[in-house]
Coordinates of C-alpha atoms in Angstrom, one line a residue:
M279 CA 70.3 111.3 109.8
K280 CA 73.2 111.8 107.4
F281 CA 76.0 114.1 108.3
R282 CA 78.9 115.1 106.1
Y283 CA 82.4 116.1 107.4
R284 CA 85.3 117.7 105.7
Y285 CA 88.8 117.2 107.1
Y286 CA 92.0 118.7 105.7
G287 CA 94.6 116.0 106.2
Q288 CA 94.6 113.6 109.1
S289 CA 95.1 113.8 112.9
Q290 CA 98.6 112.8 113.7
I291 CA 101.2 112.6 116.5
Q292 CA 104.9 113.1 116.0
D293 CA 106.9 111.5 118.8
T294 CA 110.6 111.9 119.4
A295 CA 112.9 111.3 122.4
H296 CA 112.3 114.8 123.7
S297 CA 108.9 115.9 122.6
T298 CA 105.4 114.8 121.5
S299 CA 103.2 116.8 119.2
M300 CA 99.5 116.0 118.8
Q301 CA 97.7 117.7 116.0
F302 CA 94.0 117.0 115.4
A303 CA 92.2 117.7 112.1
P304 CA 88.9 119.5 112.7
D305 CA 85.8 119.5 110.6
T306 CA 86.3 122.5 108.2
L307 CA 82.6 122.7 107.3
R308 CA 82.0 124.2 110.7
A309 CA 83.0 127.6 111.9
P310 CA 86.8 127.8 112.5
V311 CA 87.9 126.2 115.7
Y312 CA 91.5 125.8 116.6
F313 CA 93.8 125.7 119.6
D314 CA 97.5 125.4 120.3
G315 CA 99.2 124.8 123.7
I316 CA 102.0 122.9 125.5
L317 CA 101.0 120.6 128.4
Q318 CA 102.4 121.4 131.8
P319 CA 104.8 118.6 132.8
S320 CA 102.8 118.1 136.0
A321 CA 99.6 117.5 134.0
A322 CA 101.0 115.2 131.3
L323 CA 100.3 111.9 133.1
H324 CA 96.9 113.0 134.2
F325 CA 96.0 113.9 130.6
R326 CA 97.4 110.6 129.3
E327 CA 95.3 108.5 131.6
A328 CA 92.2 110.6 131.1
I329 CA 92.3 110.7 127.3
S330 CA 93.0 106.9 127.3
S331 CA 90.0 106.3 129.5
L332 CA 88.0 108.4 127.0
H333 CA 89.1 106.0 124.3
D334 CA 88.1 103.0 126.4
V335 CA 84.6 104.4 126.5
V336 CA 84.5 105.0 122.7
V337 CA 85.3 101.4 121.8
S338 CA 83.4 99.7 124.7
D339 CA 80.4 97.5 123.8
L340 CA 79.0 95.5 126.8
K341 CA 75.6 94.6 125.4
T342 CA 74.7 90.9 125.3
R343 CA 74.5 89.9 121.6
P344 CA 72.4 86.8 120.6
K345 CA 74.5 84.0 119.2
D346 CA 74.7 83.9 115.4
R347 CA 73.1 80.6 114.3
S348 CA 72.9 81.5 110.6
A349 CA 75.8 79.1 109.7
Y350 CA 74.0 76.3 111.5
Q351 CA 70.7 77.0 109.7
Q352 CA 72.5 77.1 106.4
W353 CA 74.2 73.8 107.1
L354 CA 70.9 72.3 108.2
Q355 CA 69.2 73.5 105.0
E356 CA 72.0 72.1 102.9
N357 CA 72.0 68.7 104.5
Q358 CA 68.2 68.3 105.2
Q359 CA 67.6 66.4 102.0
S360 CA 70.5 64.0 102.7
M361 CA 69.3 63.3 106.2
L362 CA 65.8 62.8 105.0
N363 CA 67.0 60.2 102.4
Q364 CA 68.9 58.4 105.2
Y365 CA 65.8 58.3 107.4
M366 CA 63.5 57.1 104.6
A367 CA 65.9 54.3 103.5
R368 CA 64.6 51.0 104.7
S369 CA 66.5 48.4 102.8
E370 CA 70.1 47.4 103.4
N371 CA 71.1 48.2 99.8
L372 CA 69.8 51.8 100.2
R373 CA 71.4 52.2 103.5
A374 CA 74.8 50.9 102.2
E375 CA 74.5 53.2 99.1
S376 CA 73.6 56.2 101.3
A377 CA 76.5 55.5 103.5
G378 CA 78.9 55.3 100.6
I379 CA 77.6 58.6 99.2
Q380 CA 77.9 60.2 102.6
K381 CA 81.4 59.0 102.9
E382 CA 82.3 60.4 99.5
L383 CA 80.6 63.7 100.3
T384 CA 82.6 63.9 103.6
Q385 CA 85.8 63.4 101.7
L386 CA 84.9 66.1 99.2
Q387 CA 84.0 68.5 102.0
Q388 CA 87.3 67.8 103.7
Q389 CA 89.2 68.4 100.5
K390 CA 87.2 71.6 100.0
G391 CA 88.1 72.8 103.5
L392 CA 91.8 72.1 102.9
L393 CA 91.7 74.0 99.6
L394 CA 89.8 77.0 101.0
K395 CA 91.7 77.2 104.3
P396 CA 94.3 79.7 103.1
F397 CA 91.5 81.9 101.9
Y398 CA 89.6 81.8 105.2
V399 CA 92.8 82.6 107.1
A400 CA 93.7 85.5 104.8
R401 CA 90.2 86.9 105.0
Q402 CA 90.2 86.8 108.8
Q403 CA 93.7 88.5 108.9
Y404 CA 92.3 91.2 106.6
F405 CA 89.4 92.0 108.9
N406 CA 91.7 91.9 111.9
D407 CA 94.1 94.3 110.3
L408 CA 91.2 96.5 109.1
Y409 CA 89.9 96.6 112.7
R410 CA 93.3 97.6 114.1
Q411 CA 94.4 100.1 111.5
N412 CA 91.1 101.7 110.7
R413 CA 89.1 101.5 114.0
D414 CA 87.3 104.7 113.1
M415 CA 85.5 102.9 110.3
W416 CA 83.9 100.7 113.0
L417 CA 82.8 103.5 115.3
V418 CA 79.7 105.6 114.9
L419 CA 81.1 109.1 115.1
D420 CA 84.3 110.9 115.8
P421 CA 84.6 112.5 119.3
V422 CA 83.4 116.0 119.8
I423 CA 85.7 118.8 121.0
T424 CA 84.6 122.2 122.3
V425 CA 87.0 125.0 122.9
H426 CA 85.8 127.5 125.5
P427 CA 87.5 130.6 126.8
D428 CA 88.4 128.8 130.0
Q429 CA 88.6 125.1 129.1
I430 CA 88.6 122.4 126.4
L431 CA 85.8 119.8 126.5
F432 CA 86.1 116.3 124.9
E433 CA 82.9 114.3 124.6
C434 CA 82.2 110.8 123.3
F435 CA 79.7 107.9 123.4
S436 CA 80.3 104.1 123.7
R437 CA 79.5 101.8 120.8
D438 CA 76.6 100.3 122.7
E439 CA 75.3 103.9 123.5
A440 CA 75.1 103.0 127.2
S441 CA 78.1 105.0 128.5
Y442 CA 79.0 108.7 128.0
A443 CA 82.3 110.2 128.8
S444 CA 83.7 113.7 128.8
L445 CA 87.0 115.2 129.7
S446 CA 87.3 118.9 130.6
C447 CA 90.7 120.5 130.7
S448 CA 91.3 123.9 132.1
H449 CA 93.6 126.2 130.1
N450 CA 95.8 126.1 133.2
V451 CA 96.9 122.7 132.1
F452 CA 98.8 124.3 129.2
G453 CA 101.9 126.3 130.1
R454 CA 102.1 128.2 126.8
R455 CA 99.2 128.8 124.5
G456 CA 99.1 130.1 120.9
D457 CA 96.2 131.1 118.7
M458 CA 92.7 130.0 119.8
A459 CA 89.2 130.2 118.3
C460 CA 86.3 129.0 120.4
G461 CA 83.6 126.7 119.1
T462 CA 82.7 123.0 118.6
T463 CA 84.0 120.6 116.0
N464 CA 84.4 116.9 115.3
I465 CA 88.0 115.7 115.0
D466 CA 89.5 113.0 112.8
Y467 CA 90.2 110.2 115.2
S468 CA 91.7 106.8 114.7
D469 CA 93.0 103.9 116.8
A470 CA 96.6 104.8 115.9
L471 CA 96.2 107.9 118.0
Y472 CA 95.4 105.9 121.1
T473 CA 98.7 104.0 120.7
E474 CA 100.6 107.3 120.5
F475 CA 98.8 108.6 123.6
Q476 CA 100.5 105.9 125.7
K477 CA 103.9 107.5 124.9
I478 CA 103.1 110.8 126.7
R479 CA 105.6 111.3 129.5
D480 CA 106.2 114.1 132.1
Y481 CA 109.8 114.5 131.1
K482 CA 108.9 115.1 127.4
Q483 CA 107.3 118.3 126.1
T484 CA 103.8 117.5 124.8
R485 CA 102.2 119.9 122.4
F486 CA 98.4 119.7 121.8
G487 CA 96.8 121.4 118.9
I488 CA 93.7 121.6 116.8
Q489 CA 94.8 122.5 113.3
Q490 CA 93.7 125.7 111.6
A491 CA 95.4 125.0 108.2
G492 CA 92.3 123.6 106.6
F493 CA 90.3 126.7 107.2
S494 CA 92.6 128.8 105.0
V495 CA 92.8 126.3 102.1
T496 CA 90.3 127.1 99.3
S497 CA 91.3 124.6 96.6
G498 CA 88.9 121.7 96.6
Q499 CA 91.2 119.7 94.4
D500 CA 93.8 119.3 97.2
E501 CA 94.5 115.5 97.7
Q502 CA 94.5 116.1 101.5
W503 CA 90.8 116.7 101.6
Q504 CA 88.7 113.9 103.2
E505 CA 84.9 114.2 103.1
P506 CA 83.3 111.2 104.9
E507 CA 79.5 110.9 105.1
I508 CA 78.1 109.1 108.0
D509 CA 74.5 107.9 108.4
L510 CA 74.1 108.7 112.0
P511 CA 71.3 106.8 113.9
D512 CA 68.8 108.9 115.8
S513 CA 69.6 107.0 118.9
W514 CA 73.1 108.6 119.0
I515 CA 71.7 112.1 118.9
R516 CA 68.9 111.3 121.3
G517 CA 71.4 109.8 123.8
F518 CA 73.6 112.9 123.8
L519 CA 70.6 115.1 124.5
Q520 CA 69.4 112.9 127.3
V521 CA 72.8 112.9 129.0
S522 CA 72.9 116.7 129.1
T523 CA 69.3 116.8 130.5
A524 CA 70.0 114.1 133.1
M525 CA 73.0 116.1 134.4
S526 CA 70.7 119.0 135.3
L527 CA 68.3 116.9 137.3
P528 CA 68.4 116.8 141.1
A529 CA 70.7 114.0 142.4
V530 CA 72.2 112.6 145.6
Q531 CA 75.9 113.6 145.7
L532 CA 78.6 111.5 147.3
Q533 CA 82.3 112.2 147.7
L534 CA 84.4 109.1 147.5
H535 CA 88.1 108.5 148.0
P536 CA 90.0 106.9 145.1
M537 CA 90.6 103.8 147.1
D538 CA 86.8 103.4 147.5
I539 CA 86.5 103.2 143.7
H540 CA 89.4 100.7 143.8
G541 CA 87.5 98.6 146.3
I542 CA 84.5 98.4 144.1
C543 CA 86.6 97.6 141.0
L544 CA 88.6 95.0 142.9
A545 CA 85.4 93.2 144.0
L546 CA 84.1 93.1 140.5
R547 CA 87.4 91.8 139.1
R548 CA 87.6 89.0 141.7
R549 CA 84.1 87.5 141.1
K550 CA 81.8 86.9 138.1
E551 CA 78.1 86.9 138.8
K552 CA 76.0 84.2 137.3
N553 CA 72.6 85.1 138.7
G554 CA 70.7 88.3 139.5
P555 CA 70.3 90.8 141.0
R556 CA 73.5 92.3 139.6
S557 CA 73.3 95.7 141.3
L558 CA 75.3 98.0 143.6
R559 CA 73.2 99.0 146.6
F560 CA 74.2 102.3 148.2
I561 CA 73.2 102.4 151.8
L562 CA 73.3 106.0 152.9
Q563 CA 73.0 107.2 156.5
P564 CA 73.4 110.9 157.4
G565 CA 76.8 111.5 159.1
K566 CA 77.9 107.9 158.6
P567 CA 80.4 106.3 156.2
V568 CA 78.9 105.4 152.8
E569 CA 78.2 101.6 152.5
V570 CA 77.9 99.7 149.2
L571 CA 76.3 96.2 149.1
I572 CA 77.4 94.2 146.0
E573 CA 74.6 91.8 145.0
P574 CA 74.0 88.9 144.6
W575 CA 77.0 88.0 146.9
S576 CA 75.8 90.4 149.7
Q577 CA 79.4 91.7 149.9
R578 CA 79.4 94.8 152.0
L579 CA 82.0 97.6 151.5
Q580 CA 82.2 100.4 154.1
F581 CA 84.1 103.5 153.1
A582 CA 85.4 105.0 156.3
R583 CA 86.9 108.0 154.5
S584 CA 83.7 109.0 152.7
V585 CA 80.9 110.3 155.0
F586 CA 77.4 110.9 153.6
Q587 CA 76.5 114.5 154.0
G588 CA 72.8 114.2 153.1
D589 CA 69.8 114.9 155.3
A590 CA 67.8 111.7 155.0
A591 CA 68.7 108.0 155.1
Q592 CA 68.0 106.2 151.8
E593 CA 69.1 103.2 149.6
I594 CA 69.8 103.6 145.9
R595 CA 70.5 100.7 143.5
I596 CA 72.3 101.0 140.2
W597 CA 73.0 98.4 137.5
G598 CA 75.5 98.0 134.7
R599 CA 78.3 98.2 137.3
R600 CA 81.1 96.6 135.2
R601 CA 81.2 99.7 133.1
L602 CA 82.8 101.3 136.2
L603 CA 86.0 99.4 135.4
T604 CA 86.7 102.2 132.9
L605 CA 87.7 104.3 135.9
E606 CA 90.5 102.0 137.0
R607 CA 93.2 104.0 135.1
L608 CA 92.2 107.2 136.8
I609 CA 92.5 105.9 140.4
P610 CA 96.2 106.7 140.8
V611 CA 95.9 110.2 139.4
A612 CA 92.5 111.3 140.8
Q613 CA 92.3 113.4 144.0
S614 CA 88.7 112.3 144.6
F615 CA 85.6 111.0 142.9
T616 CA 82.2 112.7 143.0
V617 CA 79.2 110.5 142.4
H618 CA 75.8 111.8 141.3
L619 CA 73.0 109.3 141.8
L620 CA 69.6 110.2 140.2
G621 CA 67.8 107.3 141.9
T622 CA 67.2 103.6 141.8
G623 CA 67.5 102.3 138.2
M624 CA 68.2 105.8 137.0
P625 CA 71.4 107.2 135.4
S626 CA 74.5 108.0 137.5
F627 CA 77.5 110.2 136.9
W628 CA 81.0 109.5 138.2
V629 CA 83.4 112.4 138.2
A630 CA 87.2 111.9 138.6
N631 CA 88.6 115.1 140.0
M632 CA 92.1 115.9 139.0
P633 CA 94.2 119.1 139.2
D634 CA 92.6 121.5 136.5
M635 CA 90.9 118.4 134.9
A636 CA 87.7 116.4 135.4
F637 CA 86.7 113.1 133.8
T638 CA 83.0 112.4 133.8
L639 CA 81.5 108.9 133.2
G640 CA 77.8 108.9 132.6
L641 CA 76.0 105.5 132.9
S642 CA 72.5 104.7 131.8
G643 CA 70.2 102.8 134.2
W644 CA 71.7 99.5 133.1
T645 CA 73.8 98.4 130.1
A646 CA 71.0 97.0 128.0
N647 CA 68.9 100.2 128.6
D648 CA 71.0 102.6 126.6
W649 CA 70.7 106.4 126.8
S650 CA 68.4 106.5 123.8
S651 CA 65.8 104.3 125.5
G652 CA 64.0 107.2 127.1
S653 CA 60.5 105.8 127.8
Q654 CA 61.2 105.2 131.5
L655 CA 63.2 108.3 132.1
A656 CA 61.1 111.0 130.4
L657 CA 64.2 113.3 130.3
M658 CA 63.1 115.1 127.2
A659 CA 60.2 117.2 128.5
P660 CA 58.3 119.5 126.1
R661 CA 60.1 122.8 125.5
T662 CA 57.4 125.1 126.8
G663 CA 57.1 127.7 129.6
Y664 CA 59.3 130.6 128.4
S665 CA 58.9 133.7 126.3
S666 CA 60.7 134.6 123.1
A667 CA 62.4 137.5 124.9
T668 CA 63.8 135.1 127.6
M669 CA 65.1 132.7 125.0
Q670 CA 66.7 135.6 123.0
A671 CA 68.4 136.9 126.2
V672 CA 69.7 133.4 127.2
T673 CA 71.0 132.6 123.7
Q674 CA 72.7 136.0 123.4
A675 CA 74.4 135.6 126.8
L676 CA 75.6 132.1 126.0
N677 CA 77.0 133.3 122.6
T678 CA 79.0 136.0 124.2
Q679 CA 79.9 134.5 127.6
W680 CA 80.0 130.8 126.6
Q681 CA 78.6 129.8 130.0
L682 CA 75.7 130.8 132.1
P683 CA 74.7 130.3 135.7
V684 CA 71.0 130.0 135.6
A685 CA 70.2 131.4 139.1
G686 CA 72.6 134.3 138.8
F687 CA 71.5 135.2 135.3
S688 CA 67.8 135.4 136.2
Q689 CA 68.6 137.7 139.2
Q690 CA 70.9 139.9 137.2
H691 CA 68.5 140.5 134.3
G692 CA 65.3 140.4 136.3
L693 CA 63.9 137.4 134.4
P694 CA 61.7 134.7 136.0
S695 CA 64.0 131.8 137.1
G696 CA 61.5 129.3 135.8
E697 CA 61.5 130.8 132.3
V698 CA 65.4 130.9 132.3
A699 CA 65.6 127.3 133.3
A700 CA 63.0 126.3 130.7
A701 CA 64.9 128.2 128.0
T702 CA 68.3 126.7 128.9
E703 CA 66.6 123.2 128.9
A704 CA 65.3 123.9 125.4
L705 CA 68.8 124.7 124.2
I706 CA 70.1 121.5 125.8
Q707 CA 67.4 119.4 124.2
S708 CA 68.1 121.0 120.8
G709 CA 71.9 120.1 121.1
R710 CA 73.1 123.7 121.3
A711 CA 74.2 123.7 125.0
V712 CA 75.6 121.3 127.5
Y713 CA 75.3 121.2 131.3
D714 CA 78.6 121.6 133.3
L715 CA 78.2 119.1 136.2
Q716 CA 81.2 120.5 138.1
K717 CA 80.4 124.3 138.0
R718 CA 76.6 123.9 137.8
T719 CA 76.4 126.1 134.7
V720 CA 75.1 125.8 131.2
R721 CA 77.8 126.0 128.4
W722 CA 77.3 126.8 124.7
R723 CA 78.0 123.7 122.5
D724 CA 76.6 123.1 119.0
L725 CA 76.5 119.3 118.8
V726 CA 76.0 119.2 115.0
R727 CA 76.3 121.7 112.2
E728 CA 72.8 121.3 110.8
P729 CA 69.7 122.1 112.9
L730 CA 68.2 119.0 114.6
Q731 CA 64.8 117.6 113.7
M732 CA 63.5 117.4 117.2
D733 CA 60.2 115.8 116.3
S734 CA 62.0 112.6 115.2
L735 CA 64.3 112.6 118.2
R736 CA 62.0 113.1 121.1
F737 CA 60.7 109.5 121.4
Q738 CA 61.6 106.1 120.0
S739 CA 58.1 105.0 119.2
E740 CA 54.5 106.2 119.1
Q741 CA 53.8 104.4 122.3
E742 CA 56.5 106.3 124.2
A743 CA 55.0 109.6 123.0
L744 CA 51.5 108.6 124.1
A745 CA 52.8 107.4 127.4
S746 CA 54.5 110.8 128.0
Q747 CA 51.2 112.6 127.2
L748 CA 49.3 110.4 129.7
M749 CA 51.9 111.2 132.4
S750 CA 51.9 114.9 131.7
A751 CA 48.1 115.0 131.9
G752 CA 48.1 113.1 135.2
L753 CA 46.0 110.2 133.8
V754 CA 47.8 107.5 135.8
K755 CA 45.8 106.9 139.1
D756 CA 46.0 104.7 142.1
A757 CA 49.4 103.2 141.4
G758 CA 50.3 100.8 144.1
Q759 CA 52.6 97.9 144.9
E760 CA 51.4 94.4 145.9
G761 CA 53.7 92.0 147.6
S762 CA 57.5 92.0 147.8
G763 CA 60.4 89.8 147.0
E764 CA 62.0 88.8 143.7
H765 CA 59.0 89.8 141.6
V766 CA 56.9 92.9 142.5
L767 CA 53.5 93.5 141.1
W768 CA 52.2 97.0 140.4
R769 CA 48.6 98.0 139.6
A770 CA 47.1 101.2 138.5
R771 CA 44.2 102.8 136.5
V772 CA 45.3 104.5 133.3
A773 CA 43.1 106.6 131.0
E774 CA 42.6 105.1 127.5
S775 CA 44.0 108.3 125.9
T776 CA 44.1 112.1 126.5
R777 CA 41.2 112.4 124.0
N778 CA 39.1 109.9 125.9
P779 CA 40.0 110.4 129.6
S780 CA 36.7 109.1 130.8
R781 CA 37.5 105.5 130.1
W782 CA 39.9 104.0 132.6
L783 CA 41.8 100.7 131.9
P784 CA 43.2 98.3 134.6
V785 CA 46.9 97.9 134.1
S786 CA 49.3 95.6 135.9
L787 CA 53.1 95.3 135.7
T788 CA 55.4 92.7 137.2
M789 CA 59.1 93.6 137.5
D790 CA 62.0 91.6 138.9
A791 CA 64.8 92.6 141.3
D792 CA 66.7 94.2 138.4
L793 CA 63.6 96.3 137.5
R794 CA 63.0 94.5 134.3
I795 CA 59.5 93.8 133.0
R796 CA 58.6 90.1 133.6
D797 CA 54.9 90.3 132.8
A798 CA 52.2 92.9 132.1
Q799 CA 48.5 93.1 131.5
C800 CA 46.4 95.9 130.0
G801 CA 42.8 96.2 128.8
C802 CA 43.6 98.2 125.6
D803 CA 43.2 97.0 122.0
Y804 CA 46.9 97.3 121.3
F805 CA 47.8 94.8 124.1
F806 CA 44.9 92.5 123.0
R807 CA 46.3 92.3 119.5
H808 CA 50.0 92.2 120.1
Q809 CA 50.5 91.3 123.8
L810 CA 54.2 92.2 124.5
R811 CA 55.5 91.0 121.1
R812 CA 55.9 94.5 119.8
G813 CA 56.8 96.0 123.1
P814 CA 54.6 97.5 125.8
C815 CA 51.6 99.7 125.0
E816 CA 51.5 103.3 126.1
H817 CA 49.5 102.4 129.3
I818 CA 52.1 100.0 130.5
L819 CA 54.9 102.4 129.7
A820 CA 53.0 105.2 131.6
L821 CA 52.7 102.9 134.7
R822 CA 56.4 102.0 134.5
Q823 CA 57.3 105.6 134.3
Q824 CA 55.1 106.3 137.3
V825 CA 56.9 103.5 139.2
Y826 CA 60.3 105.2 138.5
C827 CA 58.9 108.5 139.8
K828 CA 58.0 107.0 143.2

């Protein structure tokens, strides 16, 4: 998807010995959105650490990248003939001649390297400077800001699309406020702003503003206009929608002390795992302190100040734990941390609670399984089960009130709670609303200016769509586990398709301790032709989804 933005000027920060002024340039192609306020001195440090942690998420990329061997392959291709000549040479004369040529070639290459070294150094310096000065060129999309009548919401995604972060600031954070217009906009954001954020102090007046100058300028010839066009991958949009949907799912909730988070981060800093499993195992007993087992070292942490308030004992494992190091800056300023665990191998949300502020870090199942990989989560359910009257009432209420408690709204207007929940879920999946994890309400937020093409965003592949159909129709039967240990084997019967439910296929799936697929077997034609080279078939994906639901 291609999106066009229009900024008037650039976001900038003016810093003096007595004050700091932050002015963000919004997207003027959207409806006017602006804000002006002065930070309370007591909230300045909290805001600085929270907005800096938001930046850490934007630039983070923890996915394992394969080593680039293109230079070696090019060298091998260039020298293959020379090596073949040396191998085929049998006589002493040819060997001597080949050695002489090789020596001369080596000298020429050394001279070439010396001549081109200044060029290589200058080129590397150029790219380093480009990365430092124009970091926004390396990022996928500028952060999203939503101004609500009661708060300001910042949202962003990491470069590897595995981490989501949001910062909600109540208007009480600002001592004096000026003009304000509610809405959602993208802001012009660069790495230079992060450097200026570090200069925020509680003894200096800090003014925060979203400019409204561009909305009143009509001349398109003004040199201050910037109109970047970004080819945005579908995975970015799909990830945002799945985050909002995941927030509304039932979860196990824990209250942790900031020093508990410090204990986890300290353990991860001290040691580097080399073998799996690389998970955090939460051991939860009703009325007892929360315990965390750090694998593979079997290091057990007991949080005496954090008691589990649930009704049933359970164990939940999560992966991609090194992304939690983003929370280190918030430990000194947070009052507490609220953790929402959706289940083993499922997403988790870590909320740092601060006075009139909340920083939310959303983590996918594990780092390599980013938010856009939705086959095993099935978070984007079909938007059905509500009437047009219910949708109209919910949309009108969100447009006027900007937030909506689902249960209270259904009782107040006499609408079925199921239809109201389905309508709000449809708005979330279409990018027009976001779930407030703290207040358990739905808030109005237009993610993009243009309507989203939902058919292209629902699934990553045809196999994922077919797997979702099989699961929805209940065509996965007799799913069971065989054995235990490092590798667990699952077996089930899966219908060939929803159009042919009478033919059942035997499907098996082997997963390791990190819940990664190690082996799979299926009797369908797709698996017979491609095995796992093009990814699992819809029957294997349906079984894996069934495993996650258990």
